[in-house]
Structures are given as structure tokens and as C-alpha cells.
JSON list of C-alpha atoms in Angstrom, two decimals:
[
{"chain": "A", "resi": 285, "resn": "MET", "atom": "CA", "xyz": [0.00, 0.00, 0.00]},
{"chain": "A", "resi": 286, "resn": "LYS", "atom": "CA", "xyz": [1.34, 3.39, -0.93]},
{"chain": "A", "resi": 287, "resn": "PRO", "atom": "CA", "xyz": [0.89, 5.83, 1.98]},
{"chain": "A", "resi": 288, "resn": "ARG", "atom": "CA", "xyz": [-1.61, 8.42, 0.83]},
{"chain": "A", "resi": 289, "resn": "VAL", "atom": "CA", "xyz": [-3.89, 10.01, 3.45]},
{"chain": "A", "resi": 290, "resn": "SER", "atom": "CA", "xyz": [-6.35, 12.45, 1.91]},
{"chain": "A", "resi": 291, "resn": "VAL", "atom": "CA", "xyz": [-9.06, 12.72, 4.58]},
{"chain": "A", "resi": 292, "resn": "ILE", "atom": "CA", "xyz": [-8.87, 12.57, 8.37]},
{"chain": "A", "resi": 293, "resn": "THR", "atom": "CA", "xyz": [-12.35, 11.95, 9.75]},
{"chain": "A", "resi": 294, "resn": "ILE", "atom": "CA", "xyz": [-13.08, 12.56, 13.40]},
{"chain": "A", "resi": 295, "resn": "GLY", "atom": "CA", "xyz": [-16.24, 11.55, 15.21]},
{"chain": "A", "resi": 296, "resn": "VAL", "atom": "CA", "xyz": [-18.24, 14.24, 16.93]},
{"chain": "A", "resi": 297, "resn": "ASP", "atom": "CA", "xyz": [-21.28, 14.31, 19.17]},
{"chain": "A", "resi": 298, "resn": "ASN", "atom": "CA", "xyz": [-22.83, 17.54, 17.80]},
{"chain": "A", "resi": 299, "resn": "LEU", "atom": "CA", "xyz": [-22.06, 18.29, 14.17]},
{"chain": "A", "resi": 300, "resn": "LYS", "atom": "CA", "xyz": [-23.28, 21.90, 14.28]},
{"chain": "A", "resi": 301, "resn": "GLU", "atom": "CA", "xyz": [-21.31, 22.70, 17.43]},
{"chain": "A", "resi": 302, "resn": "SER", "atom": "CA", "xyz": [-18.14, 21.18, 15.94]},
{"chain": "A", "resi": 303, "resn": "LEU", "atom": "CA", "xyz": [-18.72, 23.03, 12.67]},
{"chain": "A", "resi": 304, "resn": "HIS", "atom": "CA", "xyz": [-18.93, 26.29, 14.63]},
{"chain": "A", "resi": 305, "resn": "PHE", "atom": "CA", "xyz": [-15.69, 25.47, 16.51]},
{"chain": "A", "resi": 306, "resn": "TYR", "atom": "CA", "xyz": [-13.63, 24.66, 13.44]},
{"chain": "A", "resi": 307, "resn": "ARG", "atom": "CA", "xyz": [-15.13, 27.14, 10.97]},
{"chain": "A", "resi": 308, "resn": "ASP", "atom": "CA", "xyz": [-15.95, 30.13, 13.12]},
{"chain": "A", "resi": 309, "resn": "GLY", "atom": "CA", "xyz": [-13.54, 29.58, 16.00]},
{"chain": "A", "resi": 310, "resn": "LEU", "atom": "CA", "xyz": [-10.39, 28.36, 14.24]},
{"chain": "A", "resi": 311, "resn": "GLY", "atom": "CA", "xyz": [-11.17, 29.72, 10.77]},
{"chain": "A", "resi": 312, "resn": "PHE", "atom": "CA", "xyz": [-10.89, 26.44, 8.85]},
{"chain": "A", "resi": 313, "resn": "PRO", "atom": "CA", "xyz": [-12.39, 26.86, 5.32]},
{"chain": "A", "resi": 314, "resn": "THR", "atom": "CA", "xyz": [-15.47, 24.78, 4.57]},
{"chain": "A", "resi": 315, "resn": "ASN", "atom": "CA", "xyz": [-18.69, 24.71, 2.55]},
{"chain": "A", "resi": 316, "resn": "GLY", "atom": "CA", "xyz": [-20.52, 23.72, 5.75]},
{"chain": "A", "resi": 317, "resn": "ILE", "atom": "CA", "xyz": [-22.59, 20.61, 6.40]},
{"chain": "A", "resi": 318, "resn": "VAL", "atom": "CA", "xyz": [-23.37, 18.54, 3.33]},
{"chain": "A", "resi": 319, "resn": "GLY", "atom": "CA", "xyz": [-25.25, 15.27, 2.85]},
{"chain": "A", "resi": 320, "resn": "GLU", "atom": "CA", "xyz": [-28.12, 16.04, 5.22]},
{"chain": "A", "resi": 321, "resn": "GLU", "atom": "CA", "xyz": [-30.55, 14.60, 2.72]},
{"chain": "A", "resi": 322, "resn": "PHE", "atom": "CA", "xyz": [-29.13, 11.12, 3.33]},
{"chain": "A", "resi": 323, "resn": "ASP", "atom": "CA", "xyz": [-29.62, 8.93, 6.38]},
{"chain": "A", "resi": 324, "resn": "HIS", "atom": "CA", "xyz": [-26.30, 8.98, 8.29]},
{"chain": "A", "resi": 325, "resn": "GLY", "atom": "CA", "xyz": [-24.82, 11.24, 5.59]},
{"chain": "A", "resi": 326, "resn": "ALA", "atom": "CA", "xyz": [-24.43, 14.68, 7.22]},
{"chain": "A", "resi": 327, "resn": "VAL", "atom": "CA", "xyz": [-20.75, 15.63, 7.26]},
{"chain": "A", "resi": 328, "resn": "ALA", "atom": "CA", "xyz": [-18.56, 18.72, 6.99]},
{"chain": "A", "resi": 329, "resn": "PHE", "atom": "CA", "xyz": [-15.21, 18.91, 5.22]},
{"chain": "A", "resi": 330, "resn": "PHE", "atom": "CA", "xyz": [-12.45, 21.43, 5.89]},
{"chain": "A", "resi": 331, "resn": "ASP", "atom": "CA", "xyz": [-9.56, 22.14, 3.54]},
{"chain": "A", "resi": 332, "resn": "LEU", "atom": "CA", "xyz": [-6.35, 21.78, 5.49]},
{"chain": "A", "resi": 333, "resn": "GLN", "atom": "CA", "xyz": [-3.65, 21.84, 2.84]},
{"chain": "A", "resi": 334, "resn": "LEU", "atom": "CA", "xyz": [-3.32, 20.70, -0.73]},
{"chain": "A", "resi": 335, "resn": "GLY", "atom": "CA", "xyz": [-4.61, 17.12, -0.94]},
{"chain": "A", "resi": 336, "resn": "LEU", "atom": "CA", "xyz": [-5.69, 16.85, 2.70]},
{"chain": "A", "resi": 337, "resn": "LYS", "atom": "CA", "xyz": [-9.12, 17.44, 4.28]},
{"chain": "A", "resi": 338, "resn": "LEU", "atom": "CA", "xyz": [-10.49, 17.18, 7.79]},
{"chain": "A", "resi": 339, "resn": "ALA", "atom": "CA", "xyz": [-14.00, 15.70, 8.04]},
{"chain": "A", "resi": 340, "resn": "ILE", "atom": "CA", "xyz": [-16.30, 15.84, 11.05]},
{"chain": "A", "resi": 341, "resn": "TRP", "atom": "CA", "xyz": [-19.03, 13.22, 11.15]},
{"chain": "A", "resi": 342, "resn": "ASN", "atom": "CA", "xyz": [-21.44, 12.20, 13.91]},
{"chain": "A", "resi": 343, "resn": "ARG", "atom": "CA", "xyz": [-20.06, 9.27, 15.92]},
{"chain": "A", "resi": 344, "resn": "LYS", "atom": "CA", "xyz": [-23.34, 7.42, 15.59]},
{"chain": "A", "resi": 345, "resn": "ASP", "atom": "CA", "xyz": [-23.15, 7.69, 11.81]},
{"chain": "A", "resi": 346, "resn": "ILE", "atom": "CA", "xyz": [-19.56, 6.45, 11.74]},
{"chain": "A", "resi": 347, "resn": "ALA", "atom": "CA", "xyz": [-20.72, 3.51, 13.89]},
{"chain": "A", "resi": 348, "resn": "HIS", "atom": "CA", "xyz": [-23.52, 2.79, 11.43]},
{"chain": "A", "resi": 349, "resn": "GLU", "atom": "CA", "xyz": [-21.18, 2.98, 8.41]},
{"chain": "A", "resi": 350, "resn": "THR", "atom": "CA", "xyz": [-18.40, 0.89, 9.89]},
{"chain": "A", "resi": 351, "resn": "LYS", "atom": "CA", "xyz": [-20.59, -1.59, 11.84]},
{"chain": "A", "resi": 352, "resn": "VAL", "atom": "CA", "xyz": [-18.63, -0.82, 15.01]},
{"chain": "A", "resi": 353, "resn": "ASP", "atom": "CA", "xyz": [-20.34, 0.03, 18.32]},
{"chain": "A", "resi": 354, "resn": "VAL", "atom": "CA", "xyz": [-19.79, 3.43, 19.84]},
{"chain": "A", "resi": 355, "resn": "HIS", "atom": "CA", "xyz": [-17.66, 3.19, 23.02]},
{"chain": "A", "resi": 356, "resn": "SER", "atom": "CA", "xyz": [-16.23, 5.80, 25.35]},
{"chain": "A", "resi": 357, "resn": "PRO", "atom": "CA", "xyz": [-13.00, 6.84, 23.60]},
{"chain": "A", "resi": 358, "resn": "SER", "atom": "CA", "xyz": [-9.86, 8.02, 25.30]},
{"chain": "A", "resi": 359, "resn": "PRO", "atom": "CA", "xyz": [-8.59, 11.41, 24.09]},
{"chain": "A", "resi": 360, "resn": "THR", "atom": "CA", "xyz": [-5.07, 9.97, 24.16]},
{"chain": "A", "resi": 361, "resn": "GLU", "atom": "CA", "xyz": [-5.73, 7.53, 21.30]},
{"chain": "A", "resi": 362, "resn": "PHE", "atom": "CA", "xyz": [-4.20, 10.03, 18.85]},
{"chain": "A", "resi": 363, "resn": "THR", "atom": "CA", "xyz": [-3.35, 13.70, 18.46]},
{"chain": "A", "resi": 364, "resn": "LEU", "atom": "CA", "xyz": [-3.62, 15.96, 15.46]},
{"chain": "A", "resi": 365, "resn": "GLY", "atom": "CA", "xyz": [-0.43, 17.99, 14.98]},
{"chain": "A", "resi": 366, "resn": "HIS", "atom": "CA", "xyz": [-0.56, 21.53, 13.57]},
{"chain": "A", "resi": 367, "resn": "ASN", "atom": "CA", "xyz": [2.91, 22.84, 12.82]},
{"chain": "A", "resi": 368, "resn": "VAL", "atom": "CA", "xyz": [3.57, 26.58, 12.66]},
{"chain": "A", "resi": 369, "resn": "ASN", "atom": "CA", "xyz": [6.56, 28.80, 11.95]},
{"chain": "A", "resi": 370, "resn": "SER", "atom": "CA", "xyz": [7.28, 30.43, 15.31]},
{"chain": "A", "resi": 371, "resn": "LYS", "atom": "CA", "xyz": [6.69, 30.43, 19.04]},
{"chain": "A", "resi": 372, "resn": "ALA", "atom": "CA", "xyz": [4.51, 33.52, 18.61]},
{"chain": "A", "resi": 373, "resn": "GLU", "atom": "CA", "xyz": [2.33, 31.64, 16.11]},
{"chain": "A", "resi": 374, "resn": "VAL", "atom": "CA", "xyz": [1.92, 28.75, 18.61]},
{"chain": "A", "resi": 375, "resn": "ASP", "atom": "CA", "xyz": [0.72, 31.26, 21.19]},
{"chain": "A", "resi": 376, "resn": "MET", "atom": "CA", "xyz": [-1.63, 32.90, 18.64]},
{"chain": "A", "resi": 377, "resn": "VAL", "atom": "CA", "xyz": [-3.24, 29.58, 17.62]},
{"chain": "A", "resi": 378, "resn": "MET", "atom": "CA", "xyz": [-3.58, 28.45, 21.25]},
{"chain": "A", "resi": 379, "resn": "ASP", "atom": "CA", "xyz": [-5.30, 31.74, 22.11]},
{"chain": "A", "resi": 380, "resn": "LYS", "atom": "CA", "xyz": [-7.63, 31.36, 19.09]},
{"chain": "A", "resi": 381, "resn": "ALA", "atom": "CA", "xyz": [-8.50, 27.82, 20.15]},
{"chain": "A", "resi": 382, "resn": "LYS", "atom": "CA", "xyz": [-9.16, 28.90, 23.75]},
{"chain": "A", "resi": 383, "resn": "ASN", "atom": "CA", "xyz": [-11.40, 31.72, 22.53]},
{"chain": "A", "resi": 384, "resn": "ALA", "atom": "CA", "xyz": [-13.28, 29.25, 20.34]},
{"chain": "A", "resi": 385, "resn": "GLY", "atom": "CA", "xyz": [-14.03, 27.07, 23.38]},
{"chain": "A", "resi": 386, "resn": "ALA", "atom": "CA", "xyz": [-11.17, 24.61, 23.41]},
{"chain": "A", "resi": 387, "resn": "LEU", "atom": "CA", "xyz": [-9.92, 23.16, 26.68]},
{"chain": "A", "resi": 388, "resn": "ILE", "atom": "CA", "xyz": [-6.20, 23.98, 27.04]},
{"chain": "A", "resi": 389, "resn": "THR", "atom": "CA", "xyz": [-4.67, 20.82, 28.49]},
{"chain": "A", "resi": 390, "resn": "ASP", "atom": "CA", "xyz": [-1.03, 21.80, 28.15]},
{"chain": "A", "resi": 391, "resn": "PRO", "atom": "CA", "xyz": [-0.24, 25.51, 27.79]},
{"chain": "A", "resi": 392, "resn": "ALA", "atom": "CA", "xyz": [2.41, 26.43, 25.25]},
{"chain": "A", "resi": 393, "resn": "HIS", "atom": "CA", "xyz": [5.95, 25.96, 26.54]},
{"chain": "A", "resi": 394, "resn": "ASP", "atom": "CA", "xyz": [9.51, 25.19, 25.53]},
{"chain": "A", "resi": 395, "resn": "THR", "atom": "CA", "xyz": [9.88, 21.46, 24.94]},
{"chain": "A", "resi": 396, "resn": "PHE", "atom": "CA", "xyz": [12.70, 19.15, 26.03]},
{"chain": "A", "resi": 397, "resn": "TRP", "atom": "CA", "xyz": [13.69, 18.59, 22.36]},
{"chain": "A", "resi": 398, "resn": "GLY", "atom": "CA", "xyz": [14.17, 22.30, 21.57]},
{"chain": "A", "resi": 399, "resn": "GLY", "atom": "CA", "xyz": [10.75, 23.17, 20.11]},
{"chain": "A", "resi": 400, "resn": "TYR", "atom": "CA", "xyz": [7.74, 24.93, 21.51]},
{"chain": "A", "resi": 401, "resn": "SER", "atom": "CA", "xyz": [4.25, 23.42, 21.79]},
{"chain": "A", "resi": 402, "resn": "GLY", "atom": "CA", "xyz": [0.95, 23.30, 23.57]},
{"chain": "A", "resi": 403, "resn": "HIS", "atom": "CA", "xyz": [-2.09, 20.99, 23.50]},
{"chain": "A", "resi": 404, "resn": "PHE", "atom": "CA", "xyz": [-5.85, 21.57, 23.51]},
{"chain": "A", "resi": 405, "resn": "GLN", "atom": "CA", "xyz": [-9.01, 19.50, 23.21]},
{"chain": "A", "resi": 406, "resn": "ASP", "atom": "CA", "xyz": [-11.82, 20.39, 20.80]},
{"chain": "A", "resi": 407, "resn": "PRO", "atom": "CA", "xyz": [-15.48, 20.25, 22.00]},
{"chain": "A", "resi": 408, "resn": "ASP", "atom": "CA", "xyz": [-15.49, 16.46, 21.48]},
{"chain": "A", "resi": 409, "resn": "GLY", "atom": "CA", "xyz": [-12.23, 15.85, 23.34]},
{"chain": "A", "resi": 410, "resn": "HIS", "atom": "CA", "xyz": [-9.92, 15.35, 20.35]},
{"chain": "A", "resi": 411, "resn": "LEU", "atom": "CA", "xyz": [-6.37, 16.39, 21.18]},
{"chain": "A", "resi": 412, "resn": "TRP", "atom": "CA", "xyz": [-4.54, 18.90, 19.02]},
{"chain": "A", "resi": 413, "resn": "GLU", "atom": "CA", "xyz": [-0.87, 19.78, 19.35]},
{"chain": "A", "resi": 414, "resn": "ILE", "atom": "CA", "xyz": [0.20, 23.21, 18.13]},
{"chain": "A", "resi": 415, "resn": "VAL", "atom": "CA", "xyz": [3.95, 23.06, 17.62]},
{"chain": "A", "resi": 416, "resn": "TRP", "atom": "CA", "xyz": [6.96, 24.94, 16.31]},
{"chain": "A", "resi": 417, "resn": "ASN", "atom": "CA", "xyz": [9.93, 22.73, 15.42]},
{"chain": "A", "resi": 418, "resn": "PRO", "atom": "CA", "xyz": [13.13, 24.66, 14.74]},
{"chain": "A", "resi": 419, "resn": "GLU", "atom": "CA", "xyz": [14.50, 21.70, 12.74]},
{"chain": "A", "resi": 420, "resn": "TRP", "atom": "CA", "xyz": [11.70, 21.74, 10.16]},
{"chain": "A", "resi": 421, "resn": "ASP", "atom": "CA", "xyz": [11.45, 23.93, 7.10]},
{"chain": "A", "resi": 422, "resn": "GLU", "atom": "CA", "xyz": [8.98, 26.79, 7.13]},
{"chain": "A", "resi": 423, "resn": "VAL", "atom": "CA", "xyz": [5.36, 25.65, 7.01]},
{"chain": "A", "resi": 424, "resn": "GLU", "atom": "CA", "xyz": [3.15, 27.18, 4.31]}
]
């Protein structure tokens, strides 16, 4: 299999609340909720970068589609990393997330490996890391 991730879909409890958080709070571009005319089809897509989208879809609808029961997830199952170009940009994104209603779990700080990062949870508990890595090329 050739590695090629084009969509990251995360399960949410309230599609409209999550749409508001990502679109209005964080400023992610989207056409809003689509597929409402289909049973279990309502979803919202956000353009992240060329060739990659974030989708939010109701957990119950993911369960229906995948034939997997909904269980209480742990927020530590995965994190979504958002790399930026400076410490100041980490602080700016963390502030934006907090103002949008995110729970700051790990305020921005210097890391042991020489970078700068912080973590927050979205309204559904998904963990995001906002990070500046001095070893990486500038992020577009």
C-alpha cells in the first residue's frame, strides 16, 4: 500500500457545534454541512492543505457505516499535529482555540527537544498539538 492519506475523519457528538468550533472559531475553510438529505450522511469537510481534508461526522453515523459500536473513547488515542513557523504563532493559535471554546490541556511551553508546543481539546475531546519545530522547514 502506498501511503496516501487524503481525509482525516473525526467523530463528533454535535455536528453543528463542531462546525462552529472549526469554521468560526479556528477559521478552517469549509462549505458547511453537506449530505443532510441522506440517512447517516451529514458531514462537514475542511480544507487543511493541498490534498488533505479534515472531516467531522457524527459518531453514531460512523458507527452505522463501519458496523462498530460506539464506546467511550480516550482522548489519548491520537493527536492531530498543527505545525507553525514560530513560538509567537503557537501562542496565537492556542489563544484562538481557547477563545473558540477549546480546553487547554497543556499551555504552550519550551519542549525538552528544543521546540515549543501546547495542546488543547476540541469540543469532542480530540487532542490537538500546536507546535513549532526549529528543525523543520517553514510551514506554508
